[in-house]
């Protein structure tokens, strides 16, 4: 029988190792077609409905007996005025720094309900350093615009800006009072500065033709000496919010409660360690070297000077952050475990901690924390 003619066909498949075939099939098999991410969702779903997998970035965790009602991520952007684009407010602001023995972390973010409705963040945050060297002072200011009235997010930002200008112009005198421990002078002087800042808000309300209550904000501040040898920490402000300290593994509520103490007839709460709590009920002080006296504030002025210890964490917050910290033990415990360690969290870690969600607490959140080395 004549030999079979030559051919270019490859050897018979059964003569090749089985692994070779599997590799060949994997190398030549076409990849399955995938629609673009924005086409994977049905057109019947709303913007806040089910979403495709988020990839490697996990959804912010929550505590409590169930997930919060609202979506964890922003939905609609707030409406913008093309003639006033400088009034746009970003969803989230993050800041931090280190000065001597102090490590600062601060964040302000839109609440879940505000994101859902496409409204601007009503909370405002300002961090600033005035002066240099041992006479420098640090200011942390947080504010929340009133719920009633339009544009109160601008009122919150203006309140922070005006108190910062007033403190900055008087920072040399403030640094001297902090250095010498003159608490009475600090209380009266900062009261006048706060009156001046909130008086500017009332004047702006008159310019806009609205009632003062429709264009106002709560304003709360921490004033800190940058000098590591000075351990006095001063809180002052007007309106609701929180002042807490994490010391020896436990949260301490340092908030002065002037109205509650007055209504209940209870004695004014005394601070531990001989610290003094000072409260003013909005009575205007006579003009002094700080600023001209203006119309007194309508909310009680709150003031507290305390002495820091190594390892303390001092936390200033708006009501949207203070409420779950006071009322949800699991929320407070999670932050205590995260922030009660020797090394403060980085900016990304602090943001993740501030986003810890709790069902029923969907307001804007602003928190400024100070770690003592």
mmCIF file of C-alpha atoms in Angstrom:
data_model
loop_
_atom_site.group_PDB
_atom_site.id
_atom_site.type_symbol
_atom_site.label_atom_id
_atom_site.label_comp_id
_atom_site.label_asym_id
_atom_site.label_seq_id
_atom_site.Cartn_x
_atom_site.Cartn_y
_atom_site.Cartn_z
ATOM 1 C CA UNK A 1 0.000 0.000 0.000
ATOM 2 C CA UNK A 2 1.441 3.440 -0.934
ATOM 3 C CA UNK A 3 2.344 5.823 1.928
ATOM 4 C CA UNK A 4 -0.190 8.463 2.979
ATOM 5 C CA UNK A 5 0.338 11.863 1.358
ATOM 6 C CA UNK A 6 2.009 14.628 3.447
ATOM 7 C CA UNK A 7 -0.355 17.081 5.182
ATOM 8 C CA UNK A 8 -0.054 20.344 7.168
ATOM 9 C CA UNK A 9 -2.592 19.241 9.793
ATOM 10 C CA UNK A 10 -1.311 19.073 13.404
ATOM 11 C CA UNK A 11 -0.810 15.716 14.999
ATOM 12 C CA UNK A 12 -3.862 13.870 16.186
ATOM 13 C CA UNK A 13 -5.250 15.356 19.385
ATOM 14 C CA UNK A 14 -5.150 12.105 21.260
ATOM 15 C CA UNK A 15 -1.365 12.061 21.017
ATOM 16 C CA UNK A 16 -0.903 15.311 22.992
ATOM 17 C CA UNK A 17 -0.841 15.668 26.768
ATOM 18 C CA UNK A 18 -4.272 16.516 28.160
ATOM 19 C CA UNK A 19 -2.913 19.568 29.995
ATOM 20 C CA UNK A 20 -1.848 21.109 26.680
ATOM 21 C CA UNK A 21 -5.434 21.077 25.449
ATOM 22 C CA UNK A 22 -6.759 22.746 28.561
ATOM 23 C CA UNK A 23 -4.205 25.550 28.306
ATOM 24 C CA UNK A 24 -4.931 26.018 24.621
ATOM 25 C CA UNK A 25 -8.650 26.255 25.222
ATOM 26 C CA UNK A 26 -8.197 28.829 27.961
ATOM 27 C CA UNK A 27 -5.886 30.949 25.838
ATOM 28 C CA UNK A 28 -8.191 31.070 22.816
ATOM 29 C CA UNK A 29 -11.647 31.130 24.424
ATOM 30 C CA UNK A 30 -13.273 34.552 23.920
ATOM 31 C CA UNK A 31 -14.021 36.568 27.083
ATOM 32 C CA UNK A 32 -17.735 36.963 27.840
ATOM 33 C CA UNK A 33 -19.104 40.364 26.894
ATOM 34 C CA UNK A 34 -20.054 42.611 29.784
ATOM 35 C CA UNK A 35 -22.271 45.695 29.527
ATOM 36 C CA UNK A 36 -20.858 48.996 30.771
ATOM 37 C CA UNK A 37 -21.446 49.534 34.502
ATOM 38 C CA UNK A 38 -24.027 52.255 33.917
ATOM 39 C CA UNK A 39 -26.119 49.897 31.733
ATOM 40 C CA UNK A 40 -26.258 46.971 34.135
ATOM 41 C CA UNK A 41 -29.056 48.583 36.151
ATOM 42 C CA UNK A 42 -32.538 48.385 34.756
ATOM 43 C CA UNK A 43 -34.063 51.643 33.592
ATOM 44 C CA UNK A 44 -36.961 50.869 35.931
ATOM 45 C CA UNK A 45 -34.750 51.354 39.023
ATOM 46 C CA UNK A 46 -34.414 54.717 40.732
ATOM 47 C CA UNK A 47 -31.105 56.436 41.427
ATOM 48 C CA UNK A 48 -31.310 55.278 45.009
ATOM 49 C CA UNK A 49 -32.318 51.695 44.208
ATOM 50 C CA UNK A 50 -30.124 48.590 43.957
ATOM 51 C CA UNK A 51 -26.611 49.204 42.725
ATOM 52 C CA UNK A 52 -24.052 46.940 41.078
ATOM 53 C CA UNK A 53 -21.304 45.555 43.288
ATOM 54 C CA UNK A 54 -19.130 48.359 44.619
ATOM 55 C CA UNK A 55 -15.883 46.496 44.020
ATOM 56 C CA UNK A 56 -13.127 46.337 46.592
ATOM 57 C CA UNK A 57 -14.377 49.362 48.574
ATOM 58 C CA UNK A 58 -16.731 48.107 51.295
ATOM 59 C CA UNK A 59 -19.898 49.943 52.266
ATOM 60 C CA UNK A 60 -19.565 51.942 55.501
ATOM 61 C CA UNK A 61 -20.448 49.688 58.459
ATOM 62 C CA UNK A 62 -23.283 50.308 60.842
ATOM 63 C CA UNK A 63 -24.178 49.456 64.413
ATOM 64 C CA UNK A 64 -27.543 48.611 65.877
ATOM 65 C CA UNK A 65 -30.240 46.065 65.162
ATOM 66 C CA UNK A 66 -30.493 46.786 61.449
ATOM 67 C CA UNK A 67 -29.141 48.828 58.551
ATOM 68 C CA UNK A 68 -30.038 52.516 58.335
ATOM 69 C CA UNK A 69 -32.990 53.508 56.188
ATOM 70 C CA UNK A 70 -31.091 55.629 53.703
ATOM 71 C CA UNK A 71 -28.424 54.699 51.205
ATOM 72 C CA UNK A 72 -24.841 54.996 52.415
ATOM 73 C CA UNK A 73 -23.627 56.962 49.392
ATOM 74 C CA UNK A 74 -24.658 60.398 48.069
ATOM 75 C CA UNK A 75 -27.593 60.514 45.675
ATOM 76 C CA UNK A 76 -28.659 63.832 44.129
ATOM 77 C CA UNK A 77 -26.349 66.842 44.108
ATOM 78 C CA UNK A 78 -27.736 70.039 45.640
ATOM 79 C CA UNK A 79 -29.170 72.577 43.219
ATOM 80 C CA UNK A 80 -26.648 75.220 42.130
ATOM 81 C CA UNK A 81 -27.074 78.899 41.288
ATOM 82 C CA UNK A 82 -24.842 79.788 38.319
ATOM 83 C CA UNK A 83 -24.393 83.318 39.688
ATOM 84 C CA UNK A 84 -23.346 82.133 43.168
ATOM 85 C CA UNK A 85 -21.169 79.092 42.627
ATOM 86 C CA UNK A 86 -18.977 80.144 45.549
ATOM 87 C CA UNK A 87 -21.840 79.105 47.824
ATOM 88 C CA UNK A 88 -21.655 75.440 46.828
ATOM 89 C CA UNK A 89 -20.854 73.136 49.742
ATOM 90 C CA UNK A 90 -18.931 69.879 49.161
ATOM 91 C CA UNK A 91 -20.388 66.664 50.514
ATOM 92 C CA UNK A 92 -17.407 66.022 52.813
ATOM 93 C CA UNK A 93 -14.562 68.089 54.280
ATOM 94 C CA UNK A 94 -11.560 66.433 55.953
ATOM 95 C CA UNK A 95 -8.662 68.120 57.759
ATOM 96 C CA UNK A 96 -5.925 67.411 60.273
ATOM 97 C CA UNK A 97 -2.522 68.374 61.564
ATOM 98 C CA UNK A 98 0.059 68.024 64.331
ATOM 99 C CA UNK A 99 1.356 70.766 66.609
ATOM 100 C CA UNK A 100 3.702 69.870 69.430
ATOM 101 C CA UNK A 101 1.976 67.252 71.558
ATOM 102 C CA UNK A 102 -1.393 67.720 69.792
ATOM 103 C CA UNK A 103 -2.731 65.699 66.884
ATOM 104 C CA UNK A 104 -5.850 67.112 65.233
ATOM 105 C CA UNK A 105 -8.442 65.299 63.130
ATOM 106 C CA UNK A 106 -11.585 66.988 61.826
ATOM 107 C CA UNK A 107 -14.360 65.991 59.429
ATOM 108 C CA UNK A 108 -17.722 67.351 58.298
ATOM 109 C CA UNK A 109 -19.991 65.243 56.112
ATOM 110 C CA UNK A 110 -23.511 65.350 54.778
ATOM 111 C CA UNK A 111 -26.032 63.211 56.616
ATOM 112 C CA UNK A 112 -27.848 60.339 54.952
ATOM 113 C CA UNK A 113 -31.183 62.179 54.888
ATOM 114 C CA UNK A 114 -29.596 65.329 53.449
ATOM 115 C CA UNK A 115 -27.921 63.262 50.736
ATOM 116 C CA UNK A 116 -31.190 61.535 49.912
ATOM 117 C CA UNK A 117 -33.033 64.851 49.475
ATOM 118 C CA UNK A 118 -30.224 66.449 47.505
ATOM 119 C CA UNK A 119 -29.812 69.289 49.995
ATOM 120 C CA UNK A 120 -26.554 71.036 50.921
ATOM 121 C CA UNK A 121 -24.675 70.176 54.087
ATOM 122 C CA UNK A 122 -25.864 72.514 56.872
ATOM 123 C CA UNK A 123 -22.824 71.789 59.033
ATOM 124 C CA UNK A 124 -19.662 73.857 58.682
ATOM 125 C CA UNK A 125 -16.095 73.226 59.866
ATOM 126 C CA UNK A 126 -13.117 75.554 60.231
ATOM 127 C CA UNK A 127 -9.621 74.787 61.538
ATOM 128 C CA UNK A 128 -7.004 77.520 61.849
ATOM 129 C CA UNK A 129 -3.697 78.390 63.500
ATOM 130 C CA UNK A 130 -2.979 81.987 64.459
ATOM 131 C CA UNK A 131 0.530 83.118 65.315
ATOM 132 C CA UNK A 132 3.807 81.234 65.412
ATOM 133 C CA UNK A 133 6.003 79.646 68.029
ATOM 134 C CA UNK A 134 4.892 79.253 71.641
ATOM 135 C CA UNK A 135 2.360 82.088 71.333
ATOM 136 C CA UNK A 136 0.378 80.399 68.541
ATOM 137 C CA UNK A 137 -3.211 79.329 69.200
ATOM 138 C CA UNK A 138 -5.318 76.733 67.404
ATOM 139 C CA UNK A 139 -9.023 77.249 66.723
ATOM 140 C CA UNK A 140 -11.460 74.460 65.875
ATOM 141 C CA UNK A 141 -14.944 75.757 65.020
ATOM 142 C CA UNK A 142 -18.056 73.780 64.082
ATOM 143 C CA UNK A 143 -21.508 75.148 63.296
ATOM 144 C CA UNK A 144 -24.940 73.927 62.212
ATOM 145 C CA UNK A 145 -27.422 76.054 60.324
ATOM 146 C CA UNK A 146 -30.997 76.288 61.558
ATOM 147 C CA UNK A 147 -33.442 73.740 60.139
ATOM 148 C CA UNK A 148 -35.959 76.450 59.277
ATOM 149 C CA UNK A 149 -35.246 78.861 56.488
ATOM 150 C CA UNK A 150 -33.376 78.628 53.220
ATOM 151 C CA UNK A 151 -29.639 79.076 52.899
ATOM 152 C CA UNK A 152 -28.807 78.340 56.521
ATOM 153 C CA UNK A 153 -25.772 76.355 55.352
ATOM 154 C CA UNK A 154 -24.317 79.759 54.451
ATOM 155 C CA UNK A 155 -25.135 81.026 57.946
ATOM 156 C CA UNK A 156 -23.121 78.173 59.452
ATOM 157 C CA UNK A 157 -20.126 78.902 57.223
ATOM 158 C CA UNK A 158 -20.317 82.634 57.972
ATOM 159 C CA UNK A 159 -20.511 82.006 61.724
ATOM 160 C CA UNK A 160 -17.302 79.955 61.566
ATOM 161 C CA UNK A 161 -15.605 82.584 59.439
ATOM 162 C CA UNK A 162 -16.558 85.515 61.652
ATOM 163 C CA UNK A 163 -15.514 83.861 64.903
ATOM 164 C CA UNK A 164 -12.215 82.897 63.279
ATOM 165 C CA UNK A 165 -11.570 86.492 62.197
ATOM 166 C CA UNK A 166 -12.354 87.765 65.684
ATOM 167 C CA UNK A 167 -10.118 85.178 67.370
ATOM 168 C CA UNK A 168 -7.339 85.743 64.854
ATOM 169 C CA UNK A 169 -7.290 89.487 65.455
ATOM 170 C CA UNK A 170 -7.162 88.943 69.220
ATOM 171 C CA UNK A 171 -4.896 85.895 69.250
ATOM 172 C CA UNK A 172 -1.988 87.638 71.009
ATOM 173 C CA UNK A 173 -4.178 88.608 73.976
ATOM 174 C CA UNK A 174 -5.792 85.154 73.990
ATOM 175 C CA UNK A 175 -2.388 83.465 74.010
ATOM 176 C CA UNK A 176 -1.382 85.557 77.026
ATOM 177 C CA UNK A 177 -4.559 84.670 78.923
ATOM 178 C CA UNK A 178 -4.046 80.975 78.133
ATOM 179 C CA UNK A 179 -0.419 81.160 79.242
ATOM 180 C CA UNK A 180 -1.257 82.872 82.530
ATOM 181 C CA UNK A 181 -4.428 80.874 83.246
ATOM 182 C CA UNK A 182 -6.745 83.890 83.326
ATOM 183 C CA UNK A 183 -10.006 82.006 82.931
ATOM 184 C CA UNK A 184 -12.319 84.878 83.878
ATOM 185 C CA UNK A 185 -10.742 87.081 81.199
ATOM 186 C CA UNK A 186 -10.985 84.263 78.667
ATOM 187 C CA UNK A 187 -14.667 83.718 79.452
ATOM 188 C CA UNK A 188 -15.672 87.377 79.180
ATOM 189 C CA UNK A 189 -13.492 88.020 76.141
ATOM 190 C CA UNK A 190 -14.677 84.985 74.193
ATOM 191 C CA UNK A 191 -18.252 85.835 75.128
ATOM 192 C CA UNK A 192 -17.842 89.221 73.465
ATOM 193 C CA UNK A 193 -16.267 87.661 70.388
ATOM 194 C CA UNK A 194 -19.143 85.191 70.090
ATOM 195 C CA UNK A 195 -21.700 87.971 70.512
ATOM 196 C CA UNK A 196 -19.966 89.889 67.764
ATOM 197 C CA UNK A 197 -19.953 86.924 65.349
ATOM 198 C CA UNK A 198 -23.603 86.017 65.906
ATOM 199 C CA UNK A 199 -24.577 89.674 65.800
ATOM 200 C CA UNK A 200 -23.191 89.707 62.263
ATOM 201 C CA UNK A 201 -25.563 86.838 61.438
ATOM 202 C CA UNK A 202 -28.536 88.836 62.712
ATOM 203 C CA UNK A 203 -27.424 91.794 60.629
ATOM 204 C CA UNK A 204 -27.168 89.551 57.563
ATOM 205 C CA UNK A 205 -30.683 88.239 58.236
ATOM 206 C CA UNK A 206 -31.959 91.814 58.213
ATOM 207 C CA UNK A 207 -30.201 92.413 54.881
ATOM 208 C CA UNK A 208 -31.905 89.334 53.455
ATOM 209 C CA UNK A 209 -35.286 90.422 54.807
ATOM 210 C CA UNK A 210 -35.832 87.331 56.965
ATOM 211 C CA UNK A 211 -36.334 86.765 60.674
ATOM 212 C CA UNK A 212 -33.157 86.225 62.712
ATOM 213 C CA UNK A 213 -34.320 82.703 63.609
ATOM 214 C CA UNK A 214 -34.438 81.829 59.894
ATOM 215 C CA UNK A 215 -30.782 82.727 59.315
ATOM 216 C CA UNK A 216 -28.779 81.598 62.307
ATOM 217 C CA UNK A 217 -26.559 78.754 63.451
ATOM 218 C CA UNK A 218 -25.231 77.022 66.522
ATOM 219 C CA UNK A 219 -21.523 77.757 66.962
ATOM 220 C CA UNK A 220 -19.091 75.762 69.085
ATOM 221 C CA UNK A 221 -15.329 76.137 69.333
ATOM 222 C CA UNK A 222 -12.157 74.786 70.917
ATOM 223 C CA UNK A 223 -9.254 77.122 71.602
ATOM 224 C CA UNK A 224 -5.903 75.428 72.221
ATOM 225 C CA UNK A 225 -2.403 76.772 72.871
ATOM 226 C CA UNK A 226 0.150 75.323 70.469
ATOM 227 C CA UNK A 227 2.843 75.445 73.182
ATOM 228 C CA UNK A 228 3.309 71.874 74.516
ATOM 229 C CA UNK A 229 4.005 73.280 77.991
ATOM 230 C CA UNK A 230 0.464 74.748 78.176
ATOM 231 C CA UNK A 231 -2.283 72.214 78.932
ATOM 232 C CA UNK A 232 -5.341 74.477 79.198
ATOM 233 C CA UNK A 233 -8.108 73.585 76.728
ATOM 234 C CA UNK A 234 -10.951 76.070 76.292
ATOM 235 C CA UNK A 235 -14.398 75.342 74.921
ATOM 236 C CA UNK A 236 -16.897 78.109 74.146
ATOM 237 C CA UNK A 237 -19.956 78.585 72.010
ATOM 238 C CA UNK A 238 -23.710 78.807 71.640
ATOM 239 C CA UNK A 239 -26.253 76.135 70.738
ATOM 240 C CA UNK A 240 -26.550 72.367 70.776
ATOM 241 C CA UNK A 241 -23.790 69.871 70.142
ATOM 242 C CA UNK A 242 -21.314 67.816 72.104
ATOM 243 C CA UNK A 243 -18.120 68.151 74.109
ATOM 244 C CA UNK A 244 -16.673 64.792 75.155
ATOM 245 C CA UNK A 245 -13.392 63.500 76.476
ATOM 246 C CA UNK A 246 -12.009 59.993 76.213
ATOM 247 C CA UNK A 247 -9.884 59.430 79.311
ATOM 248 C CA UNK A 248 -8.670 56.141 80.806
ATOM 249 C CA UNK A 249 -10.803 54.127 78.403
ATOM 250 C CA UNK A 250 -14.108 55.856 79.209
ATOM 251 C CA UNK A 251 -16.135 58.638 77.597
ATOM 252 C CA UNK A 252 -16.835 61.690 79.744
ATOM 253 C CA UNK A 253 -19.571 64.155 78.789
ATOM 254 C CA UNK A 254 -18.152 67.634 79.479
ATOM 255 C CA UNK A 255 -21.039 69.613 78.006
ATOM 256 C CA UNK A 256 -22.214 72.494 80.240
ATOM 257 C CA UNK A 257 -26.007 72.354 80.665
ATOM 258 C CA UNK A 258 -27.072 75.793 81.884
ATOM 259 C CA UNK A 259 -30.742 75.527 80.949
ATOM 260 C CA UNK A 260 -31.211 71.992 82.256
ATOM 261 C CA UNK A 261 -29.592 72.816 85.587
ATOM 262 C CA UNK A 262 -31.739 75.911 85.916
ATOM 263 C CA UNK A 263 -35.020 74.190 85.025
ATOM 264 C CA UNK A 264 -34.474 71.158 87.244
ATOM 265 C CA UNK A 265 -33.197 73.173 90.192
ATOM 266 C CA UNK A 266 -30.262 70.794 90.309
ATOM 267 C CA UNK A 267 -26.810 71.963 91.291
ATOM 268 C CA UNK A 268 -24.472 72.834 88.465
ATOM 269 C CA UNK A 269 -22.406 69.763 87.527
ATOM 270 C CA UNK A 270 -18.881 69.982 88.818
ATOM 271 C CA UNK A 271 -15.959 68.818 86.734
ATOM 272 C CA UNK A 272 -13.525 66.219 87.929
ATOM 273 C CA UNK A 273 -10.054 67.170 88.977
ATOM 274 C CA UNK A 274 -11.037 70.627 90.201
ATOM 275 C CA UNK A 275 -11.911 71.914 86.729
ATOM 276 C CA UNK A 276 -14.292 74.827 86.621
ATOM 277 C CA UNK A 277 -17.356 75.070 84.397
ATOM 278 C CA UNK A 278 -18.396 78.616 83.590
ATOM 279 C CA UNK A 279 -21.673 79.529 81.917
ATOM 280 C CA UNK A 280 -23.118 82.854 80.812
ATOM 281 C CA UNK A 281 -26.804 83.399 80.078
ATOM 282 C CA UNK A 282 -26.492 85.894 77.251
ATOM 283 C CA UNK A 283 -26.054 89.056 79.296
ATOM 284 C CA UNK A 284 -24.011 91.518 77.299
ATOM 285 C CA UNK A 285 -20.721 92.506 78.887
ATOM 286 C CA UNK A 286 -19.543 96.129 78.771
ATOM 287 C CA UNK A 287 -17.187 97.094 75.948
ATOM 288 C CA UNK A 288 -13.579 96.083 76.456
ATOM 289 C CA UNK A 289 -10.334 95.741 74.555
ATOM 290 C CA UNK A 290 -11.561 92.702 72.611
ATOM 291 C CA UNK A 291 -14.406 93.871 70.387
ATOM 292 C CA UNK A 292 -17.240 96.401 70.612
ATOM 293 C CA UNK A 293 -20.230 95.023 72.511
ATOM 294 C CA UNK A 294 -23.242 94.167 70.346
ATOM 295 C CA UNK A 295 -26.725 92.765 70.879
ATOM 296 C CA UNK A 296 -26.489 89.795 73.292
ATOM 297 C CA UNK A 297 -26.893 86.291 71.960
ATOM 298 C CA UNK A 298 -30.296 84.724 72.465
ATOM 299 C CA UNK A 299 -28.982 81.278 73.388
ATOM 300 C CA UNK A 300 -26.967 80.764 76.594
ATOM 301 C CA UNK A 301 -23.233 81.223 76.126
ATOM 302 C CA UNK A 302 -21.296 78.131 77.166
ATOM 303 C CA UNK A 303 -17.727 78.153 78.384
ATOM 304 C CA UNK A 304 -15.474 75.557 79.929
ATOM 305 C CA UNK A 305 -11.757 75.516 80.624
ATOM 306 C CA UNK A 306 -10.174 72.154 81.403
ATOM 307 C CA UNK A 307 -6.695 70.741 81.932
ATOM 308 C CA UNK A 308 -5.481 68.040 79.548
ATOM 309 C CA UNK A 309 -3.594 64.910 80.526
ATOM 310 C CA UNK A 310 -1.364 62.725 78.338
ATOM 311 C CA UNK A 311 -3.486 60.191 76.478
ATOM 312 C CA UNK A 312 -6.678 62.300 76.513
ATOM 313 C CA UNK A 313 -8.861 62.636 73.413
ATOM 314 C CA UNK A 314 -10.982 65.807 73.422
ATOM 315 C CA UNK A 315 -13.921 65.713 70.998
ATOM 316 C CA UNK A 316 -15.965 68.687 69.770
ATOM 317 C CA UNK A 317 -19.012 67.857 67.646
ATOM 318 C CA UNK A 318 -22.283 69.080 66.243
ATOM 319 C CA UNK A 319 -25.594 67.619 67.385
ATOM 320 C CA UNK A 320 -25.674 65.126 64.499
ATOM 321 C CA UNK A 321 -22.569 63.398 65.873
ATOM 322 C CA UNK A 322 -23.148 64.011 69.578
ATOM 323 C CA UNK A 323 -26.611 62.396 69.602
ATOM 324 C CA UNK A 324 -25.546 58.840 68.674
ATOM 325 C CA UNK A 325 -22.465 59.154 70.883
ATOM 326 C CA UNK A 326 -24.699 59.914 73.886
ATOM 327 C CA UNK A 327 -27.598 57.615 73.071
ATOM 328 C CA UNK A 328 -26.172 54.540 71.302
ATOM 329 C CA UNK A 329 -23.786 52.536 73.531
ATOM 330 C CA UNK A 330 -22.514 50.426 70.628
ATOM 331 C CA UNK A 331 -21.563 53.539 68.664
ATOM 332 C CA UNK A 332 -19.697 54.974 71.659
ATOM 333 C CA UNK A 333 -17.982 51.636 72.311
ATOM 334 C CA UNK A 334 -16.782 51.310 68.709
ATOM 335 C CA UNK A 335 -15.241 54.787 68.756
ATOM 336 C CA UNK A 336 -13.735 54.168 72.193
ATOM 337 C CA UNK A 337 -11.988 51.069 70.885
ATOM 338 C CA UNK A 338 -10.754 52.848 67.764
ATOM 339 C CA UNK A 339 -9.664 56.150 69.328
ATOM 340 C CA UNK A 340 -8.465 54.990 72.724
ATOM 341 C CA UNK A 341 -5.159 53.656 71.406
ATOM 342 C CA UNK A 342 -1.777 55.339 71.599
ATOM 343 C CA UNK A 343 -1.578 56.157 67.883
ATOM 344 C CA UNK A 344 -4.292 58.467 66.495
ATOM 345 C CA UNK A 345 -5.972 57.315 63.277
ATOM 346 C CA UNK A 346 -4.912 58.751 59.953
ATOM 347 C CA UNK A 347 -7.233 60.980 57.978
ATOM 348 C CA UNK A 348 -8.755 58.063 56.084
ATOM 349 C CA UNK A 349 -9.306 56.075 59.275
ATOM 350 C CA UNK A 350 -10.873 59.058 61.042
ATOM 351 C CA UNK A 351 -13.249 59.570 58.117
ATOM 352 C CA UNK A 352 -14.253 55.896 58.201
ATOM 353 C CA UNK A 353 -14.907 56.121 61.955
ATOM 354 C CA UNK A 354 -17.039 59.243 61.565
ATOM 355 C CA UNK A 355 -19.127 57.477 58.915
ATOM 356 C CA UNK A 356 -20.112 54.649 61.260
ATOM 357 C CA UNK A 357 -23.858 54.586 60.671
ATOM 358 C CA UNK A 358 -26.725 54.138 63.118
ATOM 359 C CA UNK A 359 -30.369 53.716 62.159
ATOM 360 C CA UNK A 360 -32.383 56.753 63.164
ATOM 361 C CA UNK A 361 -29.419 59.176 63.120
ATOM 362 C CA UNK A 362 -29.278 60.641 59.625
ATOM 363 C CA UNK A 363 -28.318 64.297 60.253
ATOM 364 C CA UNK A 364 -25.114 65.966 59.114
ATOM 365 C CA UNK A 365 -22.089 65.031 61.200
ATOM 366 C CA UNK A 366 -19.158 67.202 62.141
ATOM 367 C CA UNK A 367 -16.468 66.193 64.618
ATOM 368 C CA UNK A 368 -13.099 67.649 65.589
ATOM 369 C CA UNK A 369 -10.866 65.561 67.855
ATOM 370 C CA UNK A 370 -7.594 66.378 69.611
ATOM 371 C CA UNK A 371 -5.207 63.647 70.772
ATOM 372 C CA UNK A 372 -2.793 64.466 73.593
ATOM 373 C CA UNK A 373 0.579 62.716 73.206
#
